[in-house]
PDB file of N, CA and C in Angstrom:
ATOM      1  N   UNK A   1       8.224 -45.992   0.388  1.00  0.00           N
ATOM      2  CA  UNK A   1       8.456 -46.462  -0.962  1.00  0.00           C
ATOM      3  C   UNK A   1       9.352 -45.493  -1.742  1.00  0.00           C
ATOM      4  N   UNK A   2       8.869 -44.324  -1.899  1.00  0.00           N
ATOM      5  CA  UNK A   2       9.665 -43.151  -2.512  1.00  0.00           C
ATOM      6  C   UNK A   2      11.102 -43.513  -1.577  1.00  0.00           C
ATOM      7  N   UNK A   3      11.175 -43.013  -0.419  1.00  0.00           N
ATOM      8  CA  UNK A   3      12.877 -43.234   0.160  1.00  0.00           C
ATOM      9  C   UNK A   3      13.759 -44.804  -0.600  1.00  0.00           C
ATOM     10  N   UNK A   4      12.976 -45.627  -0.609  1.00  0.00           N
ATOM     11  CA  UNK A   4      13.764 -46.893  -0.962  1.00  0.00           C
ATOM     12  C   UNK A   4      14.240 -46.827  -2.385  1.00  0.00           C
ATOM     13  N   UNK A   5      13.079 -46.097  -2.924  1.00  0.00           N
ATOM     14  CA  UNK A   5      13.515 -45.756  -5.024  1.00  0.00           C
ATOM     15  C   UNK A   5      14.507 -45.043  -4.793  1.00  0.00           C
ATOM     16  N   UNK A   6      14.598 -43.697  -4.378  1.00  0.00           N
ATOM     17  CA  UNK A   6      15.570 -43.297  -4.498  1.00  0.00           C
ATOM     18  C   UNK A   6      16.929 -43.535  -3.855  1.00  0.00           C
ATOM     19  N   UNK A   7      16.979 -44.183  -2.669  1.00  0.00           N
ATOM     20  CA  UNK A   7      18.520 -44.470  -2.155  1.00  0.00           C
ATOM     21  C   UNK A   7      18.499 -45.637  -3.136  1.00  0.00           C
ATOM     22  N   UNK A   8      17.917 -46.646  -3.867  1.00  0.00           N
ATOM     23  CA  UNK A   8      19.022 -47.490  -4.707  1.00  0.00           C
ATOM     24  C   UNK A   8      18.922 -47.124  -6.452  1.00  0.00           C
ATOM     25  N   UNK A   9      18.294 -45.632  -6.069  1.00  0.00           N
ATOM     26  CA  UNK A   9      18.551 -45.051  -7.630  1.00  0.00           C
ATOM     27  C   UNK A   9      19.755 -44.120  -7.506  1.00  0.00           C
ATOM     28  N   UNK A  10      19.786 -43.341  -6.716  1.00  0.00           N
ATOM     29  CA  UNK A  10      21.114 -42.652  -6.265  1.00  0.00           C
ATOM     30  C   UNK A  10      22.510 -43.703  -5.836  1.00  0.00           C
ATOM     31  N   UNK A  11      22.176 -44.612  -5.308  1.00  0.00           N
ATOM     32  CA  UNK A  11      23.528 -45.838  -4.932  1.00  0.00           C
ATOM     33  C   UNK A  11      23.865 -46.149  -6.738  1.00  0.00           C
ATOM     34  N   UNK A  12      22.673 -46.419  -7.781  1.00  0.00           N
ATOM     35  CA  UNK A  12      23.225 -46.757  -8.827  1.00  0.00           C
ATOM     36  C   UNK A  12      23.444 -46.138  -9.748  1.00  0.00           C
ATOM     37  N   UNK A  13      23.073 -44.435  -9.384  1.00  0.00           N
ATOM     38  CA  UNK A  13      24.001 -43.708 -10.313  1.00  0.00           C
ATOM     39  C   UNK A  13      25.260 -43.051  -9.542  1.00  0.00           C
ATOM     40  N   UNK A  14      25.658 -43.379  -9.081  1.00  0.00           N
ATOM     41  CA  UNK A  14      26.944 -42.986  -7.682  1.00  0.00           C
ATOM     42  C   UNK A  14      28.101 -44.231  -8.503  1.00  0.00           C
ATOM     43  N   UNK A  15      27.317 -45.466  -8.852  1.00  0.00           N
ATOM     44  CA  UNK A  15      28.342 -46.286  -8.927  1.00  0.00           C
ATOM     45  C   UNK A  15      28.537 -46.848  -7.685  1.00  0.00           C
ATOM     46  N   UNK A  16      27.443 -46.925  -7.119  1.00  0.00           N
ATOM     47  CA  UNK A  16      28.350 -47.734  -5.662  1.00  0.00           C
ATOM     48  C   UNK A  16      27.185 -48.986  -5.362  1.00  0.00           C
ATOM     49  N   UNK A  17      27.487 -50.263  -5.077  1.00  0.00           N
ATOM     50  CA  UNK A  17      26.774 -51.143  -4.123  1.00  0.00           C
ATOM     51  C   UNK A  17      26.439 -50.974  -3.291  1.00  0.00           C
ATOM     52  N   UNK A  18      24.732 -50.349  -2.733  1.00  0.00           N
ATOM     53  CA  UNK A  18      25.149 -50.064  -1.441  1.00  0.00           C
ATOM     54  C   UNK A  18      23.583 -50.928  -1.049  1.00  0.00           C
ATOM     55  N   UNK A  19      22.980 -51.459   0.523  1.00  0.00           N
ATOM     56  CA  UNK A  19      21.970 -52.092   0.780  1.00  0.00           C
ATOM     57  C   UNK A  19      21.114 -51.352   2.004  1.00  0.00           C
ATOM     58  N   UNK A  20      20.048 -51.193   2.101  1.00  0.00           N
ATOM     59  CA  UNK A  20      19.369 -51.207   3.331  1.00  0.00           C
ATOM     60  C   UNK A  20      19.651 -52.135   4.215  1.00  0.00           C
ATOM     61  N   UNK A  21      19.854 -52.175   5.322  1.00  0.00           N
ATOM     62  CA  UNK A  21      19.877 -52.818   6.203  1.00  0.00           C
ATOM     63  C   UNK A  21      18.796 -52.502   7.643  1.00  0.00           C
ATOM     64  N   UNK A  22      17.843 -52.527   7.420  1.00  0.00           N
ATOM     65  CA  UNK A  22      16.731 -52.270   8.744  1.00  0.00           C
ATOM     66  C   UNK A  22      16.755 -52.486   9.849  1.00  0.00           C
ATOM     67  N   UNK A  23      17.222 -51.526  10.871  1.00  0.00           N
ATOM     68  CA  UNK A  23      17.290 -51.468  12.146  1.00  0.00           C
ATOM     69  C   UNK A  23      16.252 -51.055  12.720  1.00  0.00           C
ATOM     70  N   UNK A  24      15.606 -51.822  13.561  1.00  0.00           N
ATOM     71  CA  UNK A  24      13.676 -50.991  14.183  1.00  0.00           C
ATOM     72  C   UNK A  24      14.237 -51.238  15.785  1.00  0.00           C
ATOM     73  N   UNK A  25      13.416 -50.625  16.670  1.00  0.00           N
ATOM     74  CA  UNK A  25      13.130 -49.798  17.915  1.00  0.00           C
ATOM     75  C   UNK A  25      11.838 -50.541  18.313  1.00  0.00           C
ATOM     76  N   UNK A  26      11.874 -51.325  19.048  1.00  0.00           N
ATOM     77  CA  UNK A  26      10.481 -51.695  18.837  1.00  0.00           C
ATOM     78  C   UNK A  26      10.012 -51.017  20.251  1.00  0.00           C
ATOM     79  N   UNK A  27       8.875 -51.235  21.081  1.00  0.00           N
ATOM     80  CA  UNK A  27       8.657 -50.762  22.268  1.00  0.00           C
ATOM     81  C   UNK A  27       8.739 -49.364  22.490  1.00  0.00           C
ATOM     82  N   UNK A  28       9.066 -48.667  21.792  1.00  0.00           N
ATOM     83  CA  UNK A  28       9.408 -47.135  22.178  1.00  0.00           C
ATOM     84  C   UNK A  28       8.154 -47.017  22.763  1.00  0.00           C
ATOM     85  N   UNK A  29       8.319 -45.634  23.610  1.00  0.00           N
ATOM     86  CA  UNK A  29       7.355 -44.844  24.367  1.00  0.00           C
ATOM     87  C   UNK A  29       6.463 -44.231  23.022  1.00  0.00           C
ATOM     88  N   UNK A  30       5.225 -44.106  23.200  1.00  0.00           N
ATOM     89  CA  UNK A  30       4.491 -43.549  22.436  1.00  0.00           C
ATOM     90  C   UNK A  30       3.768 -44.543  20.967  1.00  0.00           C
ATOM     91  N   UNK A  31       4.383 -45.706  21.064  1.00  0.00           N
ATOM     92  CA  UNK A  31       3.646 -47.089  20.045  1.00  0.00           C
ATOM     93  C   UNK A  31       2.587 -47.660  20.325  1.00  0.00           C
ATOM     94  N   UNK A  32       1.424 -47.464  19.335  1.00  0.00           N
ATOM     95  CA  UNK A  32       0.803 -48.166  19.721  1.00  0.00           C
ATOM     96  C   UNK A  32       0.314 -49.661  19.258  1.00  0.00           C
ATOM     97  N   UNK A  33      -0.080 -50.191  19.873  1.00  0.00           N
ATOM     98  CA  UNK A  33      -0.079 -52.005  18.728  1.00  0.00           C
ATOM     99  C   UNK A  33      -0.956 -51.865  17.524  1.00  0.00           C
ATOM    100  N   UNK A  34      -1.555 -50.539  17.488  1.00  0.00           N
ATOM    101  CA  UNK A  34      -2.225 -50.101  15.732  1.00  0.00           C
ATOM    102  C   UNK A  34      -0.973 -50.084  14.831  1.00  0.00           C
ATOM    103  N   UNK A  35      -0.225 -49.430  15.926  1.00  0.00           N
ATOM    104  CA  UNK A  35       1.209 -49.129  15.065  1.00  0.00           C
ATOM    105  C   UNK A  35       2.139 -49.806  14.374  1.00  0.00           C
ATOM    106  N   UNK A  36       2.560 -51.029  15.580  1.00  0.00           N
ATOM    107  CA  UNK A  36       3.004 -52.375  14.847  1.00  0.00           C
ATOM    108  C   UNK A  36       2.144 -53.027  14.248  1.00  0.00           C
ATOM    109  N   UNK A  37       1.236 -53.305  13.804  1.00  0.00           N
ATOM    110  CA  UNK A  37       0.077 -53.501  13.140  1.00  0.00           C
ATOM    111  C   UNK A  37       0.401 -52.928  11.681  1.00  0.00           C
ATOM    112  N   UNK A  38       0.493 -51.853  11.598  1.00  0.00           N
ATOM    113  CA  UNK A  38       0.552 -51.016  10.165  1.00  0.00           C
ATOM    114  C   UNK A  38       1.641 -51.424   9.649  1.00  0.00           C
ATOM    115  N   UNK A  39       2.746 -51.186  10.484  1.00  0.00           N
ATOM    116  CA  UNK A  39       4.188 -51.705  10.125  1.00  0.00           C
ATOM    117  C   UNK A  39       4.449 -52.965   9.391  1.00  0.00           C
ATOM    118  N   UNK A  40       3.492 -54.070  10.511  1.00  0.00           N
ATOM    119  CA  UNK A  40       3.872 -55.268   9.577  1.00  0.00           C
ATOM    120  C   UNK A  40       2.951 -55.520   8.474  1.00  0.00           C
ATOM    121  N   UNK A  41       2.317 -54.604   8.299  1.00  0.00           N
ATOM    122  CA  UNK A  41       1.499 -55.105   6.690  1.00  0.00           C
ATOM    123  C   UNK A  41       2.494 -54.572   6.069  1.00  0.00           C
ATOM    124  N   UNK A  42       2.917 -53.215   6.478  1.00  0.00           N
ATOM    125  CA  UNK A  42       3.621 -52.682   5.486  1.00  0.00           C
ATOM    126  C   UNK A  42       4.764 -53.372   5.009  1.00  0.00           C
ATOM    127  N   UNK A  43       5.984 -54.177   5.722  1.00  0.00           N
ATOM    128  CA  UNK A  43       6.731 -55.183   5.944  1.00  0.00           C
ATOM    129  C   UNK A  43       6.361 -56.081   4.884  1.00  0.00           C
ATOM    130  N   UNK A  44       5.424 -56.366   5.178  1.00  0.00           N
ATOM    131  CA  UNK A  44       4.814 -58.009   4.557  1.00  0.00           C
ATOM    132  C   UNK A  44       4.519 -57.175   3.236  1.00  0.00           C
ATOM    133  N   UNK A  45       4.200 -56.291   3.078  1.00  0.00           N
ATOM    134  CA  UNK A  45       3.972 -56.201   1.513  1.00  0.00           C
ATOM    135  C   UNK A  45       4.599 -55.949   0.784  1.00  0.00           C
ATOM    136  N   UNK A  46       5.809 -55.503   0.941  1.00  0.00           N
ATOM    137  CA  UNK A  46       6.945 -55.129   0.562  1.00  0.00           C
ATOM    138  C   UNK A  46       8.415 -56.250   0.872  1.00  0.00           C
ATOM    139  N   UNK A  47       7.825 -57.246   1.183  1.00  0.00           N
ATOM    140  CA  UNK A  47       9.015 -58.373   1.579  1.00  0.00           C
ATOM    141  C   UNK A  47      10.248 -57.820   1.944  1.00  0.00           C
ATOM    142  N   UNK A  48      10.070 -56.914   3.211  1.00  0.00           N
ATOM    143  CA  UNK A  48      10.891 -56.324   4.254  1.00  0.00           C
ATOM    144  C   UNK A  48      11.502 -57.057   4.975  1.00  0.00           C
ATOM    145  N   UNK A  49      12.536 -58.202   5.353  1.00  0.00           N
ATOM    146  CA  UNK A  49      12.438 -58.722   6.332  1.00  0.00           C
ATOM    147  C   UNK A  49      13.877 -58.310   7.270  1.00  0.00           C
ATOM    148  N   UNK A  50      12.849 -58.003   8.533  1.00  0.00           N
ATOM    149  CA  UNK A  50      14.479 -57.351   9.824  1.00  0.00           C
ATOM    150  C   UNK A  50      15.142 -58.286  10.242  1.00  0.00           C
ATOM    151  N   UNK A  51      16.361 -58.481  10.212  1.00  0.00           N
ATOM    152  CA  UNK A  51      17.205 -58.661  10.895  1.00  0.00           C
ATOM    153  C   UNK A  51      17.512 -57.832  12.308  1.00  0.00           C
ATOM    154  N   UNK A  52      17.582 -56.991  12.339  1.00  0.00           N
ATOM    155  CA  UNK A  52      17.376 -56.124  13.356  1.00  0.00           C
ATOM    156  C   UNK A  52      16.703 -55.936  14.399  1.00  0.00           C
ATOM    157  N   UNK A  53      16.398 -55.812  15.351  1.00  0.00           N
ATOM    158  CA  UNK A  53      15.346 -55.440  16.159  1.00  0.00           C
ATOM    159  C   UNK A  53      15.149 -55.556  17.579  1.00  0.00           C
ATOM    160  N   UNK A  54      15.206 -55.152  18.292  1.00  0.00           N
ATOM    161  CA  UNK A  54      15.655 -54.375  19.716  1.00  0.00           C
ATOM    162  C   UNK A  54      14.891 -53.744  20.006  1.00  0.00           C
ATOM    163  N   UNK A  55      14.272 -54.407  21.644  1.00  0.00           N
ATOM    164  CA  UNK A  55      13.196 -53.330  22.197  1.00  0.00           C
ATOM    165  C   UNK A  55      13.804 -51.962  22.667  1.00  0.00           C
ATOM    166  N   UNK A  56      13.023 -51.219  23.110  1.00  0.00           N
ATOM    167  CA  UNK A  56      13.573 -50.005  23.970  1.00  0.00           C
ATOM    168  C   UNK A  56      13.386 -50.103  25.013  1.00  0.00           C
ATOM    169  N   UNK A  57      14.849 -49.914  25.904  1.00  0.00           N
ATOM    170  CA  UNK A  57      15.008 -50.095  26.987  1.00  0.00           C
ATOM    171  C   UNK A  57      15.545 -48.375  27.780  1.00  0.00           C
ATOM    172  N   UNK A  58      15.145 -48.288  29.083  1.00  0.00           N
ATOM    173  CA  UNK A  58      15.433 -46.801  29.485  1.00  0.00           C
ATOM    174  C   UNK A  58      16.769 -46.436  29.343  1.00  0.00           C
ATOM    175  N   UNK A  59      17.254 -45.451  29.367  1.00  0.00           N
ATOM    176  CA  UNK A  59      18.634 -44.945  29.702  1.00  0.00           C
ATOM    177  C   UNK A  59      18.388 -43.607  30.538  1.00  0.00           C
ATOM    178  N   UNK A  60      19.913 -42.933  31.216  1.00  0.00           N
ATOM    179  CA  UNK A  60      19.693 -42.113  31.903  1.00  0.00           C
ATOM    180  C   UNK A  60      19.723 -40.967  30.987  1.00  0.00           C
ATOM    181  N   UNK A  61      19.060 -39.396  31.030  1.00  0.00           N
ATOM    182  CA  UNK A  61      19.177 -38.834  30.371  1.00  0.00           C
ATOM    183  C   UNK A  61      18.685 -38.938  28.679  1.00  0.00           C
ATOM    184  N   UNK A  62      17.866 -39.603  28.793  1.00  0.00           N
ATOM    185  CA  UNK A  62      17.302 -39.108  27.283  1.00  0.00           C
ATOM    186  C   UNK A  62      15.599 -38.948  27.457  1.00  0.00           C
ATOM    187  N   UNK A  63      15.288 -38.345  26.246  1.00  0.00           N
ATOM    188  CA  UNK A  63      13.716 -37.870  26.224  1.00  0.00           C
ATOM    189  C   UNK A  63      12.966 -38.616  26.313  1.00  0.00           C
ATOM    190  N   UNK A  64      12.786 -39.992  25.498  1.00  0.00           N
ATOM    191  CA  UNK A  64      12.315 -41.409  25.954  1.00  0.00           C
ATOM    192  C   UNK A  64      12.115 -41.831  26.766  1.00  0.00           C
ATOM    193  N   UNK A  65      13.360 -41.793  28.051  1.00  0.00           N
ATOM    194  CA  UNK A  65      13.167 -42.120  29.309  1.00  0.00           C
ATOM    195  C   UNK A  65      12.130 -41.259  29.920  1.00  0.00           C
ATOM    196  N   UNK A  66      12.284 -39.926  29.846  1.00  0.00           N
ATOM    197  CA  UNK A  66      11.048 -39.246  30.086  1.00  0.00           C
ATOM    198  C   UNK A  66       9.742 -39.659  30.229  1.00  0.00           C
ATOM    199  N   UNK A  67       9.282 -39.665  29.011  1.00  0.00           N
ATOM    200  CA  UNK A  67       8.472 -40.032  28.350  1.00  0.00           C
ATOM    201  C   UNK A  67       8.019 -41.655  28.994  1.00  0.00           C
ATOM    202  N   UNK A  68       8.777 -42.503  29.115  1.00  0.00           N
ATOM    203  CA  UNK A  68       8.520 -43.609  29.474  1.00  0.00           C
ATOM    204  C   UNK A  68       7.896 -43.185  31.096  1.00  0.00           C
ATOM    205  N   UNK A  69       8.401 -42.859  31.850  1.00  0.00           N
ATOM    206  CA  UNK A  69       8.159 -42.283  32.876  1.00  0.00           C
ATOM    207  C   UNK A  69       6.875 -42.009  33.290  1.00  0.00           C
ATOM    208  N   UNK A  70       7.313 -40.772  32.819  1.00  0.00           N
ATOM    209  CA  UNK A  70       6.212 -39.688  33.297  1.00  0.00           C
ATOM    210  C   UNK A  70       4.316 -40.051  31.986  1.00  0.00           C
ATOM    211  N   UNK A  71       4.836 -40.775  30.892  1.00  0.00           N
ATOM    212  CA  UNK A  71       3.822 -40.895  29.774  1.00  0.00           C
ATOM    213  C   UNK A  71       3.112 -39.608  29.205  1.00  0.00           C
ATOM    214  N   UNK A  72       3.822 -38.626  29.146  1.00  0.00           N
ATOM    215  CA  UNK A  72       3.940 -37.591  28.757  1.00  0.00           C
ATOM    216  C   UNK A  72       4.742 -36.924  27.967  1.00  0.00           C
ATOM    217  N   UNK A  73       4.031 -36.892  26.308  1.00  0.00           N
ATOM    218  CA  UNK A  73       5.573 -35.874  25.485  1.00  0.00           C
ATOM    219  C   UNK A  73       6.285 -34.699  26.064  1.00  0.00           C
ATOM    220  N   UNK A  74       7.462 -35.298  26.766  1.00  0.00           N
ATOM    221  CA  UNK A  74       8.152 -34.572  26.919  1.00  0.00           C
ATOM    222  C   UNK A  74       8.925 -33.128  26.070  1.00  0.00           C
ATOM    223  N   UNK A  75       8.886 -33.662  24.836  1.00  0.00           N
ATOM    224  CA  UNK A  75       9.083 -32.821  23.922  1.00  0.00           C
ATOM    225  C   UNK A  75       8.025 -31.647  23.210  1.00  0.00           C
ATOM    226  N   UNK A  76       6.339 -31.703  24.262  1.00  0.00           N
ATOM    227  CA  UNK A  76       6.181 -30.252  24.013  1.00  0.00           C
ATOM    228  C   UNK A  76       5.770 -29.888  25.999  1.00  0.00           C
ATOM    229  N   UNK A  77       5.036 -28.863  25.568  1.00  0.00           N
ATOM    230  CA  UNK A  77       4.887 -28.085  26.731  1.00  0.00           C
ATOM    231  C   UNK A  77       4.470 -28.885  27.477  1.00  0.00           C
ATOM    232  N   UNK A  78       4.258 -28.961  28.557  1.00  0.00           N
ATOM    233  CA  UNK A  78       3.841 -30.052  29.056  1.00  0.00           C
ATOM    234  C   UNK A  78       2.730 -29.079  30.084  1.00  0.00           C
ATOM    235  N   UNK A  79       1.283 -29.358  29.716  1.00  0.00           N
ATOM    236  CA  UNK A  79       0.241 -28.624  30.782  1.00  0.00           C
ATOM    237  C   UNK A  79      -0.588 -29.603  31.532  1.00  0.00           C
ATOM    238  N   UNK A  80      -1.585 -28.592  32.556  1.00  0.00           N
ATOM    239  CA  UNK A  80      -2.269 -29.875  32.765  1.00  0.00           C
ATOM    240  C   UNK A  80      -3.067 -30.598  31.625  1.00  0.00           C
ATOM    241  N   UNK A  81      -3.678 -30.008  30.553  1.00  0.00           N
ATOM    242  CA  UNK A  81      -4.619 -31.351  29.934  1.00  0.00           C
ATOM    243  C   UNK A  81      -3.756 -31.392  29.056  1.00  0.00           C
ATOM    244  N   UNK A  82      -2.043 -32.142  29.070  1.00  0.00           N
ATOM    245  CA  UNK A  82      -1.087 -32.582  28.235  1.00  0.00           C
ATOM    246  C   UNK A  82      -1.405 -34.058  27.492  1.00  0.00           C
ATOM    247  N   UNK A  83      -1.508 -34.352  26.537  1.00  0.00           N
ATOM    248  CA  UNK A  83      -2.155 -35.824  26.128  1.00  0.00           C
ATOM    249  C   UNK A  83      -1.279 -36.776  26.847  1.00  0.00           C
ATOM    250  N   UNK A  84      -1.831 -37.681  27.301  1.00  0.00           N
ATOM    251  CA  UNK A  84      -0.910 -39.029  27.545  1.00  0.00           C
ATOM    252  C   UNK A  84      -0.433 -39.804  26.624  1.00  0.00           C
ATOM    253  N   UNK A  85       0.831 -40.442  26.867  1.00  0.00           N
ATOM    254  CA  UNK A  85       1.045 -41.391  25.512  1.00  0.00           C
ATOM    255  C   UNK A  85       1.468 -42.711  26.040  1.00  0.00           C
ATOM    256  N   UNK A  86       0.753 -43.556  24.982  1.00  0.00           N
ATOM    257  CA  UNK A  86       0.843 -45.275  25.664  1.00  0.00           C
ATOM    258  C   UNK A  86       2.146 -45.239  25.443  1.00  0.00           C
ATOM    259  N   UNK A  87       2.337 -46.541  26.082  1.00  0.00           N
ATOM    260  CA  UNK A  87       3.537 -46.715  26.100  1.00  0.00           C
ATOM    261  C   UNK A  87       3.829 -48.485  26.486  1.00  0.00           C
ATOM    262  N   UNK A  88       3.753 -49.414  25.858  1.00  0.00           N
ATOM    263  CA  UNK A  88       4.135 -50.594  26.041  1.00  0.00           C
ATOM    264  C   UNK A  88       4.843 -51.472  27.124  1.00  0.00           C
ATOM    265  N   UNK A  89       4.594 -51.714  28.239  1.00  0.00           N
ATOM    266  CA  UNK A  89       5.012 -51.876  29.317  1.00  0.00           C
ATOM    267  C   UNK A  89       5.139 -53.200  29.705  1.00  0.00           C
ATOM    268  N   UNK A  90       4.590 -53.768  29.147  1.00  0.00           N
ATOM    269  CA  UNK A  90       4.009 -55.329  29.778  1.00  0.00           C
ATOM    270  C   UNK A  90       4.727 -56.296  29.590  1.00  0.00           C
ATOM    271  N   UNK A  91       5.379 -57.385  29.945  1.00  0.00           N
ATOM    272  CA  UNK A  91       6.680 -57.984  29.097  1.00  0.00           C
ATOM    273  C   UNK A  91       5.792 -58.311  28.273  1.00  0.00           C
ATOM    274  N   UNK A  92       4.374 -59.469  28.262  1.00  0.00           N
ATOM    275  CA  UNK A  92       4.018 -59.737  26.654  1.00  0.00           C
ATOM    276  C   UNK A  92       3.449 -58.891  25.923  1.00  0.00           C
ATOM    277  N   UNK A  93       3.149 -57.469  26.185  1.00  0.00           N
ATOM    278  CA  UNK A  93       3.063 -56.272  24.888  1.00  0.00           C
ATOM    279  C   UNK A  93       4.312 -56.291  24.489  1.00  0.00           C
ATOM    280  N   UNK A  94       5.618 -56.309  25.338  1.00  0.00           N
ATOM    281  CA  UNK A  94       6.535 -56.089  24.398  1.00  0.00           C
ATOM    282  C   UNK A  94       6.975 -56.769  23.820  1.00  0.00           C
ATOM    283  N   UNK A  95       6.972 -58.393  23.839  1.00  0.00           N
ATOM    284  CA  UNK A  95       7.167 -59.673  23.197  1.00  0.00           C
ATOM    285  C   UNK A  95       6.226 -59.461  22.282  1.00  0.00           C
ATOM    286  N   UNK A  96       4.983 -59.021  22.496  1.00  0.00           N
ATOM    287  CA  UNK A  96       3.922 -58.900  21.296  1.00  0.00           C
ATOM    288  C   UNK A  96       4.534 -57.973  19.649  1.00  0.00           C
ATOM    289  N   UNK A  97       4.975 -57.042  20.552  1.00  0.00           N
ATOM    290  CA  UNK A  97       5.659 -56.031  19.833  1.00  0.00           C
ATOM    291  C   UNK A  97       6.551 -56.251  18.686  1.00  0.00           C
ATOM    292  N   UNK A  98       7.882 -57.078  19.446  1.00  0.00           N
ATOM    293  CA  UNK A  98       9.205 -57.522  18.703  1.00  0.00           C
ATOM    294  C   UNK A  98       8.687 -58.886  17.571  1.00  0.00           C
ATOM    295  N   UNK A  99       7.779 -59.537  18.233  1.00  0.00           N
ATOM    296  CA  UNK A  99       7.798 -60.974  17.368  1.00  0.00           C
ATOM    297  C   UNK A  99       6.451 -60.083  16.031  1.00  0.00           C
ATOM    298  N   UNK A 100       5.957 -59.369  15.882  1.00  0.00           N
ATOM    299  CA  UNK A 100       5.587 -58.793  15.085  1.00  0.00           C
ATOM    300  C   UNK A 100       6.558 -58.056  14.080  1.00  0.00           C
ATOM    301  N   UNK A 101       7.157 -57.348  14.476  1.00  0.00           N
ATOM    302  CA  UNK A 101       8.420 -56.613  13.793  1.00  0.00           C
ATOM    303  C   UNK A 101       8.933 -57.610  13.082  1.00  0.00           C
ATOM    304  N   UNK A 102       9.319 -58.994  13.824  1.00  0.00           N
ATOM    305  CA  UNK A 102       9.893 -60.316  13.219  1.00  0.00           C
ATOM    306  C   UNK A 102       9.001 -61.643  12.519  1.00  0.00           C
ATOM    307  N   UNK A 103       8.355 -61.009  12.248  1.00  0.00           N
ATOM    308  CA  UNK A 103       7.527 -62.197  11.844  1.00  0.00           C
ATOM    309  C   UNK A 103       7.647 -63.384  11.348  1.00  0.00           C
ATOM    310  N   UNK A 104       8.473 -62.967  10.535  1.00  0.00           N
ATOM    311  CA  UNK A 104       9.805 -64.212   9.975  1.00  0.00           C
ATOM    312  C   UNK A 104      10.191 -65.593   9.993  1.00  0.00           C
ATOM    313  N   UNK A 105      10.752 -64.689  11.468  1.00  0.00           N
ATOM    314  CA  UNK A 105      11.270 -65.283  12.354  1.00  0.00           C
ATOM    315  C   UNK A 105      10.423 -66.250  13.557  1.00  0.00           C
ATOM    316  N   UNK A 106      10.035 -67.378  13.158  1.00  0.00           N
ATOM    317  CA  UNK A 106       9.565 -68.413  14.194  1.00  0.00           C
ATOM    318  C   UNK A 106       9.729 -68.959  15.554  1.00  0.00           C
ATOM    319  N   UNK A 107      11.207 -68.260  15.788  1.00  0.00           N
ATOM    320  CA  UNK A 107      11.977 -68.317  17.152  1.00  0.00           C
ATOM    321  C   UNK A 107      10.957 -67.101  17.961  1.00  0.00           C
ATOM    322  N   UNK A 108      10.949 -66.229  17.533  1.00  0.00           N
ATOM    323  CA  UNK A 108      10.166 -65.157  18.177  1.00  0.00           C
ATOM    324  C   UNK A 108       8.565 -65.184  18.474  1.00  0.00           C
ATOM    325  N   UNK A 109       7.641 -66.274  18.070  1.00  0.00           N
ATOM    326  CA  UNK A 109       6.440 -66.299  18.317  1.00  0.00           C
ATOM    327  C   UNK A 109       6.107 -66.851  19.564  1.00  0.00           C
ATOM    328  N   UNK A 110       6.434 -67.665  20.211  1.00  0.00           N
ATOM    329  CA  UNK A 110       6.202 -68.276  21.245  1.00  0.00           C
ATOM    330  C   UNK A 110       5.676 -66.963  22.143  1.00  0.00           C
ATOM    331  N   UNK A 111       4.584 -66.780  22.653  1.00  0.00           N
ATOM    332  CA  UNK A 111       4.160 -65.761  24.093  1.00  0.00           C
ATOM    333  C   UNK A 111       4.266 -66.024  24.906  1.00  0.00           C
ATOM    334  N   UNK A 112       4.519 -67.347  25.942  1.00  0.00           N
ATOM    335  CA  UNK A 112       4.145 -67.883  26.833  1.00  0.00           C
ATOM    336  C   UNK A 112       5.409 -67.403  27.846  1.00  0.00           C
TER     337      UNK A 112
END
């Protein structure tokens, strides 16, 4: 809430038109469906609506992929009792995932 006051209080003392445009990640390594859960209340209460939205898919070389992997934050030490982190795998967790983000959007509910 605070970030959104101020980028269109700063856009309107700048003098400039400027808009959010919401780009989300859905599926990342480490989400959990509490997570999209929170998101879309938060969404919905704030009449957020994405246009945007794109699961995560691996690539070579990044920490994510890691992480997707191995289900392990890669980004700390990694020991043996290192926490595990979920990670959304399933095609309908991740359909679960995106058509949440989109709620909106009616094209996106279908699970089947």
């Amino acid at each position: 809430d605070i970030l959104i006051d101020q980028f269109y209080k700063n856009s309107y003392d700048s003098g400039k038109k400027q808009y959010l445009i919401p780009y989300f990640m859905s599926c990342h390594p480490g989400t959990k469906d509490e997570d999209i859960v929170y998101m879309e209340l938060w969404f919905k209460a704030h009449d957020f609506k994405r246009a945007q939205v794109h699961n995560f898919y691996r690539s070579p070389m990044a920490n994510e992929t890691t992480i997707y992997h191995t289900e392990m934050n890669s980004l700390r030490n990694i020991k043996i009792n290192t926490e595990q982190v979920t990670d959304p795998k399933g095609a309908r967790q991740r359909r679960l995932h995106k058509a949440n983000l989109r709620y909106h959007d009616p094209a996106g509910w279908p699970m089947n």
